[in-house]
Tab-separated table of C-alpha atoms and ligand atoms in Angstrom:
chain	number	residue	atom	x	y	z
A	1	UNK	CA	0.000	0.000	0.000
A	2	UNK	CA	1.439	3.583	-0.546
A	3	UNK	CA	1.199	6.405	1.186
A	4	UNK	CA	-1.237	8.473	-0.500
A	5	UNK	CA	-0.621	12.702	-1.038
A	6	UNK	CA	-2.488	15.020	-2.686
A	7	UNK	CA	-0.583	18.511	-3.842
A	8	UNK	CA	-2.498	21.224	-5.153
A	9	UNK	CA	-1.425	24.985	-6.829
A	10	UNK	CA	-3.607	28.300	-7.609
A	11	UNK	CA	-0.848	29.687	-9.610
A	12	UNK	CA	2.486	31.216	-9.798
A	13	UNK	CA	2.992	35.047	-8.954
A	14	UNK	CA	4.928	37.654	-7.891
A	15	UNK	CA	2.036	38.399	-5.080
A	16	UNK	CA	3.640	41.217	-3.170
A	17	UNK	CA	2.760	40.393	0.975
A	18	UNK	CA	1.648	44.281	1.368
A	19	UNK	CA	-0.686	44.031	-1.025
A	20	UNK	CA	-2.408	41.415	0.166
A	21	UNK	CA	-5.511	41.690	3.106
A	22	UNK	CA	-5.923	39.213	5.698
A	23	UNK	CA	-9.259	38.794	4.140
A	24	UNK	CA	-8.053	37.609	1.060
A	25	UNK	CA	-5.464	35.424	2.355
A	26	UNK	CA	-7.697	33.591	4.084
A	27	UNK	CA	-10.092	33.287	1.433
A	28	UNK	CA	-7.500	32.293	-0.549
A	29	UNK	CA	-6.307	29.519	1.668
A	30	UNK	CA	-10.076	28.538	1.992
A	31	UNK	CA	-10.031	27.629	-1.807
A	32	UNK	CA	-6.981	25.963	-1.587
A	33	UNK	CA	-8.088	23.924	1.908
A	34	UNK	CA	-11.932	22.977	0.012
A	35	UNK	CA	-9.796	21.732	-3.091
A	36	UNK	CA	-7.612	19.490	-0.723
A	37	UNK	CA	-10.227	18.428	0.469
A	38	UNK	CA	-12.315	17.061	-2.542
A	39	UNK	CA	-9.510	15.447	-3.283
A	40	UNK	CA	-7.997	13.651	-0.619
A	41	UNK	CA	-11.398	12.664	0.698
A	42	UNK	CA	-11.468	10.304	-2.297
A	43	UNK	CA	-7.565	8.908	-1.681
A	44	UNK	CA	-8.973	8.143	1.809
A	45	UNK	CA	-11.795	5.912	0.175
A	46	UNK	CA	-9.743	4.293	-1.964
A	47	UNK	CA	-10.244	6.500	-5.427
A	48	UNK	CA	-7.530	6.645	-7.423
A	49	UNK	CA	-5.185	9.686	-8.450
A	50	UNK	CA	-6.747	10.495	-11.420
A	51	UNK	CA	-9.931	10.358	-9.718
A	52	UNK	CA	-8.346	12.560	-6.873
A	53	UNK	CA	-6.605	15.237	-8.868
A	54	UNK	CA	-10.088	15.828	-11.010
A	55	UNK	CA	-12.196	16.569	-8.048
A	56	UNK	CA	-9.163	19.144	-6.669
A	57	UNK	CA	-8.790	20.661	-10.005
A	58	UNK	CA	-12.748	20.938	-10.346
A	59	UNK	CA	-13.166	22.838	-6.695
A	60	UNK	CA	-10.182	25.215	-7.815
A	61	UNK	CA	-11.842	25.805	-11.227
A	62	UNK	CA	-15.322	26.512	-9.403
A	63	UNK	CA	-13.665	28.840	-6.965
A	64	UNK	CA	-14.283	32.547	-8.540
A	65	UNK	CA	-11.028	33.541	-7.192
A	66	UNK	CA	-8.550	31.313	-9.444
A	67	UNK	CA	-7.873	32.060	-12.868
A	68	UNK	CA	-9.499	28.324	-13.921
A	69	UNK	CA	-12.804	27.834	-15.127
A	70	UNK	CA	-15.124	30.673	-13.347
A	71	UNK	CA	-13.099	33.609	-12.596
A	72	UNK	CA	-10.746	33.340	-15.837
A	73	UNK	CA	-9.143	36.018	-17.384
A	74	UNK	CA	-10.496	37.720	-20.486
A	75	UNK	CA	-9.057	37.005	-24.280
A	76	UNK	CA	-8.196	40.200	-26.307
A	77	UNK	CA	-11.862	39.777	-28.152
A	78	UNK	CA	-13.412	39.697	-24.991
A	79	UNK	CA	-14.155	36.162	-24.244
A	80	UNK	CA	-12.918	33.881	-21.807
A	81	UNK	CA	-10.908	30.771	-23.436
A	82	UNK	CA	-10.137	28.007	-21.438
A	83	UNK	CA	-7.020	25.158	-21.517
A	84	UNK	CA	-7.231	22.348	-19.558
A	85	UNK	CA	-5.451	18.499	-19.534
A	86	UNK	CA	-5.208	15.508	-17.174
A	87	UNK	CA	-2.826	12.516	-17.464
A	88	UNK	CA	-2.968	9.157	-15.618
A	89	UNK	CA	0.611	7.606	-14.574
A	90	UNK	CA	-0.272	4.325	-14.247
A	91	UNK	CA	-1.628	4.030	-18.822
A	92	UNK	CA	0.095	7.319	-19.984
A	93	UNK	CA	-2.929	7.967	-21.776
A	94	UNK	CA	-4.218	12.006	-21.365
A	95	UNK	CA	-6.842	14.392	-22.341
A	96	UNK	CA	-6.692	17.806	-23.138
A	97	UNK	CA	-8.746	21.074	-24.339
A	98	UNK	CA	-7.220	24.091	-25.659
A	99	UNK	CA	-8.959	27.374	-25.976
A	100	UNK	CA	-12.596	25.849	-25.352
A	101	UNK	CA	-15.981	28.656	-24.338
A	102	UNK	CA	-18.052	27.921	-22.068
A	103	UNK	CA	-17.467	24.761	-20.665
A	104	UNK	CA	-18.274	24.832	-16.661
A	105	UNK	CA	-15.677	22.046	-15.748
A	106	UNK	CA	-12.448	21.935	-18.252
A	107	UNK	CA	-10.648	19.522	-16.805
A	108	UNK	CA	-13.900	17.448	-16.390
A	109	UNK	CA	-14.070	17.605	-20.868
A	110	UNK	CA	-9.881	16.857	-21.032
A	111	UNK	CA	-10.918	13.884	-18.448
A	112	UNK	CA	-13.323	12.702	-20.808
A	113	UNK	CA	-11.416	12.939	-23.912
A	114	UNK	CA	-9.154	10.841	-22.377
A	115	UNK	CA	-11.685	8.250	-21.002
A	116	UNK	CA	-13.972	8.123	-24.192
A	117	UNK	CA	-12.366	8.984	-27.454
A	118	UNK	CA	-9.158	7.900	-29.405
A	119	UNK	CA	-7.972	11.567	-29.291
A	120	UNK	CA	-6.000	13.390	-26.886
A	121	UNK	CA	-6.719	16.590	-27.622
A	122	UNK	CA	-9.904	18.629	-28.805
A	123	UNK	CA	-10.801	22.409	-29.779
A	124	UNK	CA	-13.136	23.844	-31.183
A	125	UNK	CA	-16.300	22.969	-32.780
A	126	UNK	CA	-15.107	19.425	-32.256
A	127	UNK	CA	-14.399	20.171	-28.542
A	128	UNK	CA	-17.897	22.053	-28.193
A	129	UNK	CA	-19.818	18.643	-30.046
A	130	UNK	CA	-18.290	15.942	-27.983
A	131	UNK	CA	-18.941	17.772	-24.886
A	132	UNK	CA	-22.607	17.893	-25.494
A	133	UNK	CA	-22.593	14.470	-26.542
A	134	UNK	CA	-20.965	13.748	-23.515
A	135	UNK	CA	-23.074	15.914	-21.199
A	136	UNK	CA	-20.209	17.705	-20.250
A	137	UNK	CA	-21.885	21.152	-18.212
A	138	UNK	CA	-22.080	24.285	-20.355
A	139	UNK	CA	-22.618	27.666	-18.336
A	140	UNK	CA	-23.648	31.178	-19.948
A	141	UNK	CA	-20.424	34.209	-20.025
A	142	UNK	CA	-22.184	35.459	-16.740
A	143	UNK	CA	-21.258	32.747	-14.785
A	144	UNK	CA	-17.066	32.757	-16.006
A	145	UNK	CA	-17.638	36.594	-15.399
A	146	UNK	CA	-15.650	38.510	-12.447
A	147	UNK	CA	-15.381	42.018	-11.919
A	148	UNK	CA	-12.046	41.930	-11.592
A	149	UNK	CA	-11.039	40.151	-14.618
A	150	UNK	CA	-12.574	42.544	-16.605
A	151	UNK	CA	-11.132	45.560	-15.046
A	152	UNK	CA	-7.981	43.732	-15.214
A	153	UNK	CA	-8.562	43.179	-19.134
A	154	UNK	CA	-9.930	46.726	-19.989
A	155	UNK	CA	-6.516	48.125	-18.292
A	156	UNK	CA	-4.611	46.079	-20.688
A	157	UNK	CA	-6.741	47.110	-23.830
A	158	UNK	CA	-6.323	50.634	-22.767
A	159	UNK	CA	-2.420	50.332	-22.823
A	160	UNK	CA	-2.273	47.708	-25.689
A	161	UNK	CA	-0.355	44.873	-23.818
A	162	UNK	CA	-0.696	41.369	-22.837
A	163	UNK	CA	0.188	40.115	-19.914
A	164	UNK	CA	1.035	36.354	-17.549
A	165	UNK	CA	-2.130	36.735	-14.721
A	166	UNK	CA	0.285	36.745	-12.032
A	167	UNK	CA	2.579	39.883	-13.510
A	168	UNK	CA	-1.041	42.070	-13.660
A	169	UNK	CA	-0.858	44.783	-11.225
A	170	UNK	CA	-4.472	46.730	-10.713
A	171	UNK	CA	-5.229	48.769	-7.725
A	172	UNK	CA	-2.229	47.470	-5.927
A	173	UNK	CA	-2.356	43.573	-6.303
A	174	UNK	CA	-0.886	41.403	-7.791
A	175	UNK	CA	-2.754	38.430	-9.333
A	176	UNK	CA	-2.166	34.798	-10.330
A	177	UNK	CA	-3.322	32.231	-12.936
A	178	UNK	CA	-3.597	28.854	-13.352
A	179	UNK	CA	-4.631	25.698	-11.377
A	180	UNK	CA	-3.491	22.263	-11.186
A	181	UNK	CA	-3.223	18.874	-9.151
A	182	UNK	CA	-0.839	15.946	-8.620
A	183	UNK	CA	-1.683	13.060	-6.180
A	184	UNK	CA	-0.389	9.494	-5.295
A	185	UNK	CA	-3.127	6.588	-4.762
A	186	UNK	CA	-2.729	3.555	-2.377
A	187	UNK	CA	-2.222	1.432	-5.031
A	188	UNK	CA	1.055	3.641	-5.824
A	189	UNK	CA	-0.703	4.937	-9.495
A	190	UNK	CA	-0.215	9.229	-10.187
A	191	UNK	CA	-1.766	11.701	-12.241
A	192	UNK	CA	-1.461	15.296	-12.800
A	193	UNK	CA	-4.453	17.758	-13.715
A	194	UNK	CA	-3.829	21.464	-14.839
A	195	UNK	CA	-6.359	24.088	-16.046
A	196	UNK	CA	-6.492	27.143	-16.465
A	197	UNK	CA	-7.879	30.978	-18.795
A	198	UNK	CA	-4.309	31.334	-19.595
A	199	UNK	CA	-2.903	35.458	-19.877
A	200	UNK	CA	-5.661	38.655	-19.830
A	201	UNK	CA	-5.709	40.039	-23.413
A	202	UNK	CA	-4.116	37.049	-25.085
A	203	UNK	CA	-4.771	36.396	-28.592
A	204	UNK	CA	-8.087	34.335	-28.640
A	205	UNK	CA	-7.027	31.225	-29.995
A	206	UNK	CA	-3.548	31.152	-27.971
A	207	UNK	CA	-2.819	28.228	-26.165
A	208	UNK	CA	-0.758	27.826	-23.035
A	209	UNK	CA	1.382	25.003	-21.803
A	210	UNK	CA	-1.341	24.104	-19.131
A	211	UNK	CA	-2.889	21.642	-21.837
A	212	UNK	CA	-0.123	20.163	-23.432
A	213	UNK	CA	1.208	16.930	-22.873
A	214	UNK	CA	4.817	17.375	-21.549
A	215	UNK	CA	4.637	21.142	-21.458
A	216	UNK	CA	2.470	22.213	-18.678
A	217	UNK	CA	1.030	18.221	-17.370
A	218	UNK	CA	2.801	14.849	-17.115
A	219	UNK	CA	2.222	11.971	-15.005
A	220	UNK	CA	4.175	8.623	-15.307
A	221	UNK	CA	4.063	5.899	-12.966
A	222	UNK	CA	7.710	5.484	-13.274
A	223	UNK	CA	9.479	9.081	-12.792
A	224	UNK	CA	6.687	11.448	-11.373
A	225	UNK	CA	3.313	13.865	-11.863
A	226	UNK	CA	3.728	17.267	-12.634
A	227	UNK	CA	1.271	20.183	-13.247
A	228	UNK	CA	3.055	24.111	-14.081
A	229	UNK	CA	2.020	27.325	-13.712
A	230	UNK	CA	3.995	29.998	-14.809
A	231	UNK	CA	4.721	32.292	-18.683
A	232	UNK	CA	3.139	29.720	-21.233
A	233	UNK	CA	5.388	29.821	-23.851
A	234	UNK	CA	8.530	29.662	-21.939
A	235	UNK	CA	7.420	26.668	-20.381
A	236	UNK	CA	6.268	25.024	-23.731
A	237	UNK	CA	9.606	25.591	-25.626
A	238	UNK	CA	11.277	24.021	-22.551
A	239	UNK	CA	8.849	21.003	-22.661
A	240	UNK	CA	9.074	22.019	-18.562
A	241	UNK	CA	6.637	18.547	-17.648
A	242	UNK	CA	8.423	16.002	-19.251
A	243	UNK	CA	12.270	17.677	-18.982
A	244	UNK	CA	11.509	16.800	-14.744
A	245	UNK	CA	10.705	13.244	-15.929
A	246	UNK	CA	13.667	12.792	-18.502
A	247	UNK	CA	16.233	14.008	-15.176
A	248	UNK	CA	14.368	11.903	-13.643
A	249	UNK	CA	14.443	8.512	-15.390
A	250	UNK	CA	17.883	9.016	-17.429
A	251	UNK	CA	20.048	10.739	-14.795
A	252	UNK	CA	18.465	9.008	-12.427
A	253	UNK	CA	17.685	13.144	-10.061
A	254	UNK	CA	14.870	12.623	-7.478
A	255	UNK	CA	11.846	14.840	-7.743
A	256	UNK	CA	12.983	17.653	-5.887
A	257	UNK	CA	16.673	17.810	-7.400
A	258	UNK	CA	14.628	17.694	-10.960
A	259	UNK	CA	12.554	19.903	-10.025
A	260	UNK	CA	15.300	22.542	-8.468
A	261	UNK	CA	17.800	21.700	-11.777
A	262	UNK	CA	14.600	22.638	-14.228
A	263	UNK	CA	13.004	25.737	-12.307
A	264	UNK	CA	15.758	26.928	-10.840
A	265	UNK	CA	18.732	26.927	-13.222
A	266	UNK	CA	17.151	25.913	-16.626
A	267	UNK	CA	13.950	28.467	-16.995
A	268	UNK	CA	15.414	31.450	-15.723
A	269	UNK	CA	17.958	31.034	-18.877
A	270	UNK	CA	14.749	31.471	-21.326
A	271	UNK	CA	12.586	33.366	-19.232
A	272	UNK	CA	10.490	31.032	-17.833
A	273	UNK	CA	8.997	32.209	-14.755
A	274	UNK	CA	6.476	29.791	-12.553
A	275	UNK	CA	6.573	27.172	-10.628
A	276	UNK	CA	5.418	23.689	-10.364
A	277	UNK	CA	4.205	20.850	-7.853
A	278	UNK	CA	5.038	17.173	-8.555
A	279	UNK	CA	4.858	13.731	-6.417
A	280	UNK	CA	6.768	10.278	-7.247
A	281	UNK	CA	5.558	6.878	-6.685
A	282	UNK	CA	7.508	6.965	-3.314
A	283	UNK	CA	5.279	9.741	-2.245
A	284	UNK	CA	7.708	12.511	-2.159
A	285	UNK	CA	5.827	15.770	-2.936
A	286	UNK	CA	7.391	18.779	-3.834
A	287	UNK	CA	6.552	22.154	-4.990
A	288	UNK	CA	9.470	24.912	-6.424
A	289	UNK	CA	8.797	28.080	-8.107
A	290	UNK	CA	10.907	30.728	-9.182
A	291	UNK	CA	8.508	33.436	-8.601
A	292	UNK	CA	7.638	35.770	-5.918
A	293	UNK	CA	5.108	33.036	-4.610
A	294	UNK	CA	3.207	30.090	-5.598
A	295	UNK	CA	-0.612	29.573	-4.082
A	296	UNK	CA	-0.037	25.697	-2.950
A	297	UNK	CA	-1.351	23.390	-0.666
A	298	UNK	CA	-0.025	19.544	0.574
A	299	UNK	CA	-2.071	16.954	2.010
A	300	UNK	CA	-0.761	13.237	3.087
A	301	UNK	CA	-1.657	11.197	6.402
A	302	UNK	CA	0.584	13.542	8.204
A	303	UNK	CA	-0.510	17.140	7.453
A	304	UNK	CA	-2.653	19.259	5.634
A	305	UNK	CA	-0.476	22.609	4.805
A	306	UNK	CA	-1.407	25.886	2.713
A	307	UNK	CA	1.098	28.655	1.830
A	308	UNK	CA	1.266	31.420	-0.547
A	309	UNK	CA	4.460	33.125	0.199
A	310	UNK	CA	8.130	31.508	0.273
B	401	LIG	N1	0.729	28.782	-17.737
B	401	LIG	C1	-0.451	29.563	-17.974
B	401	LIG	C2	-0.493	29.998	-19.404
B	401	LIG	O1	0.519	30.449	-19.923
B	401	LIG	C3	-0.555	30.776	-17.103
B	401	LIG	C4	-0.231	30.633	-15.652
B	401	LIG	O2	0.168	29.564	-15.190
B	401	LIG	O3	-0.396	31.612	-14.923
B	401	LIG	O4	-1.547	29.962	-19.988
């Protein structure tokens, strides 16, 4: 039997502590907390990690605060576009949604992808008709609305720019994107879940790393689970997921040294700034991020920890 963990992330960002309320920490940490808990409550009854890291990456994505589902940052047309992927350790097989409208639950539609078709990734109209025929939950642009988002957008119309969530400045705080998952079952199988409404004014149709195999999600029984958060494109020309798993398996790191040698010393060379969480078959857990701070939480039979800060 293994020793199940559940790690969790709301994003990567350079969250200054003075800007931030005691009000919103906490109801930051409360998201956080209410996603480790839909997730490790099914470890505990014997669910497995791809089970485990849906249910987390769903609560993070309903949470209004996260830039994931509800709450996600506006494209430069307007609309809110959504990526999204999952990946189960134990068959390598994965699902994945770029740039899809709309959908309530994204990670629930890459989850399904990978369950029911032969595909591993969908956009589009052809994203759009398999989640209907799927019953995958649609919700109206009210419900993805916030308030902030689209004061946050507007301000980067108005000075023509694009910019990572977690680099967005407006009325003093700094704010974050991107949510993802990693867990460990007893029966010593991972998975990694990552979703997210990418970068405020981004070209509609841009795609992140968050759904891409290898780039932003990777989860292989034999190395580790990883899900990223952090500048998309950085992390997609440094294949960030998979370049953990190589160090991993073929110079034979453990998670943490991987992860230090990849966000530490090999993104900062390209500009990659983020973080990421992973966990190994052993159940070693570790989260690293080369940014100001990393929204993360950590659950095992031990402890239940949130943090935000370094
Ligand atoms: N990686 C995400 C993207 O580029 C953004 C983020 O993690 O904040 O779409």
């Amino acid at each position: 039997m293994s020793k199940q963990v559940l790690v969790i992330h709301g994003g990567a960002g350079t969250i200054r502590t003075q800007d931030m309320t005691a009000e919103m920490e906490s109801a930051y940490l409360k998201g956080l907390e209410e996603a480790l808990l839909a997730g490790y409550s099914l470890l505990e009854k014997g669910s497995s990690a791809v089970d485990a890291v849906l249910a987390a990456t769903k609560s993070l994505e309903d949470n209004i605060l996260f830039n994931a589902g509800r709450g996600s940052v506006f494209a430069a047309d307007g609309a809110q576009e959504m990526d999204a992927s999952i990946m189960d350790g134990s068959t390598l097989k994965a699902g994945a949604v770029s740039a899809v409208r709309n959908i309530r639950n994204p990670v629930e539609l890459a989850y399904m992808i990978m369950a029911k078709s032969q595909h591993v990734m969908l956009n589009g109209k052809g994203a759009a008709e398999f989640a209907s025929l799927n019953n995958i939950q649609t919700e109206s642009d009210e419900y993805f609305y916030s308030q902030f988002r689209y004061e946050q957008w507007k301000q980067m119309q108005e000075s023509g720019e694009m910019a990572l969530d977690h680099n967005v400045v407006l009325r003093g705080n700094k704010k974050f994107g991107t949510v993802g998952a990693v867990a460990l079952d007893k029966f010593g199988n991972i998975a990694a879940a990552t979703s997210t409404g990418g970068m405020t004014n981004k070209q509609f149709g841009r795609v992140g790393d968050s759904p891409i195999i290898g780039a932003g999600t990777y989860a292989n029984n034999k190395t580790c689970a990883i899900s990223c958060t952090g500048h998309g494109e950085p992390f997609i020309r440094a294949v960030t997921a998979y370049d953990v798993s190589c160090l991993m398996e073929y110079k034979g790191l453990s998670l943490q040294e991987a992860m230090d040698m990849v966000v530490y010393e090999k993104l900062p060379k390209i500009e990659g700034e983020g973080g990421m969480i992973g966990v190994d078959a052993l159940g070693n857990a570790a989260m690293v991020f080369n940014s100001e701070g990393m929204y993360r939480g950590v659950r095992n039979e031990e402890k239940m920890e949130t943090a935000i800060y370094k």
